[in-house]
XYZ file of N, CA and C in Angstrom:
165
model
N -6.289 -20.136 2.298
C -7.440 -19.826 3.133
C -7.722 -18.341 3.018
N -8.986 -18.013 2.829
C -9.425 -16.625 2.805
C -9.625 -16.202 4.261
N -8.785 -15.287 4.734
C -8.859 -14.856 6.123
C -10.126 -14.119 6.476
N -10.820 -13.584 5.514
C -12.076 -12.866 5.777
C -13.253 -13.813 5.858
N -13.386 -14.685 4.883
C -14.566 -15.571 4.831
C -14.320 -16.925 5.465
N -13.043 -17.330 5.596
C -12.739 -18.665 6.134
C -12.776 -19.747 5.053
N -13.038 -19.366 3.801
C -13.086 -20.361 2.730
C -11.689 -20.917 2.471
N -11.642 -22.202 2.151
C -10.415 -22.853 1.767
C -10.369 -22.846 0.225
N -9.295 -22.321 -0.325
C -9.162 -22.233 -1.780
C -8.143 -23.249 -2.254
N -8.470 -24.013 -3.246
C -7.587 -25.021 -3.788
C -6.856 -24.478 -4.983
N -5.537 -24.613 -4.998
C -4.772 -24.205 -6.161
C -4.253 -22.766 -6.036
N -3.793 -22.269 -7.161
C -3.199 -20.932 -7.205
C -4.287 -19.857 -7.231
N -4.076 -18.815 -6.467
C -5.019 -17.721 -6.392
C -4.411 -16.508 -7.081
N -5.104 -15.919 -8.047
C -4.537 -14.735 -8.728
C -4.469 -13.557 -7.754
N -3.379 -12.860 -7.810
C -3.188 -11.691 -6.949
C -2.753 -10.509 -7.799
N -2.920 -9.304 -7.246
C -2.456 -8.097 -7.891
C -1.547 -7.357 -6.912
N -0.522 -6.686 -7.407
C 0.359 -5.892 -6.518
C -0.456 -4.802 -5.834
N -0.147 -4.575 -4.602
C -0.804 -3.522 -3.827
C -0.464 -2.172 -4.408
N -1.473 -1.282 -4.581
C -1.156 0.070 -5.069
C -0.211 0.814 -4.147
N -0.338 0.578 -2.832
C 0.547 1.262 -1.878
C 1.972 0.758 -2.059
N 2.182 -0.552 -2.216
C 3.516 -1.085 -2.436
C 4.098 -0.547 -3.740
N 3.258 -0.441 -4.776
C 3.717 0.093 -6.056
C 4.107 1.567 -5.888
N 3.388 2.322 -5.077
C 3.728 3.729 -4.829
C 5.074 3.816 -4.101
N 5.250 2.971 -3.059
C 6.495 3.004 -2.295
C 7.691 2.600 -3.164
N 7.430 1.803 -4.202
C 8.494 1.400 -5.116
C 8.725 2.446 -6.208
N 7.964 3.524 -6.180
C 8.120 4.612 -7.139
C 7.367 4.401 -8.448
N 6.443 3.454 -8.483
C 5.726 3.144 -9.707
C 4.418 3.931 -9.873
N 3.834 4.421 -8.780
C 2.556 5.129 -8.839
C 2.655 6.487 -8.166
N 2.025 7.483 -8.764
C 1.926 8.798 -8.153
C 0.767 8.819 -7.174
N 0.810 9.626 -6.143
C -0.286 9.674 -5.153
C -1.653 9.992 -5.748
N -1.670 10.749 -6.847
C -2.945 11.176 -7.446
C -3.695 10.029 -8.104
N -3.047 8.899 -8.282
C -3.666 7.797 -9.048
C -4.704 7.005 -8.253
N -4.676 7.119 -6.937
C -5.549 6.272 -6.113
C -5.796 6.981 -4.778
N -7.033 7.038 -4.295
C -7.301 7.693 -3.001
C -6.547 7.066 -1.822
N -6.425 5.736 -1.808
C -5.691 5.083 -0.719
C -4.201 5.466 -0.775
N -3.641 5.451 -1.962
C -2.224 5.832 -2.131
C -2.018 7.278 -1.678
N -2.952 8.154 -2.028
C -2.861 9.550 -1.618
C -2.899 9.667 -0.101
N -3.771 8.895 0.552
C -3.873 8.958 2.017
C -2.598 8.448 2.688
N -2.041 7.357 2.188
C -0.783 6.828 2.745
C 0.348 7.797 2.521
N 0.407 8.384 1.328
C 1.438 9.371 1.018
C 1.354 10.568 1.988
N 0.124 11.032 2.242
C -0.076 12.160 3.163
C 0.337 11.760 4.576
N -0.056 10.582 5.042
C 0.298 10.117 6.389
C 1.819 9.998 6.549
N 2.470 9.397 5.557
C 3.927 9.269 5.644
C 4.621 10.632 5.592
N 4.047 11.561 4.866
C 4.595 12.918 4.834
C 4.532 13.587 6.202
N 3.385 13.411 6.896
C 3.250 13.935 8.263
C 4.263 13.270 9.189
N 4.416 11.967 9.065
C 5.374 11.237 9.917
C 6.801 11.714 9.663
N 7.158 11.935 8.393
C 8.482 12.444 8.075
C 8.714 13.819 8.672
N 7.665 14.637 8.699
C 7.815 16.020 9.202
C 8.062 16.080 10.702
N 7.572 15.079 11.443
C 7.689 15.176 12.906
C 8.669 14.150 13.522
N 9.244 13.323 12.718
C 10.147 12.310 13.267
C 11.372 12.968 13.872
N 11.873 12.316 14.924
C 13.048 12.860 15.579
C 14.194 11.844 15.604
N 13.899 10.607 15.250
C 14.922 9.581 15.243
C 15.364 9.330 13.831
N 16.628 9.494 13.586
C 17.155 9.231 12.253
C 17.873 7.900 12.230
N 17.709 7.171 11.162
C 18.413 5.909 10.986
C 19.353 6.106 9.825
N 20.601 5.855 10.047
C 21.543 6.114 8.969
C 22.603 5.156 8.858
């Protein structure tokens, strides 16, 4: 089911890996995509101000 349009799709639907997931896996540099760059910048800000460490 397409969550945006409500269409029911029969069979296998081709998908592509998310650029953000590929970046987080170390496969894409931030400069390759504006969305990846924005997520990279946001996560950098979050890293700079976090106070809770998980170890």
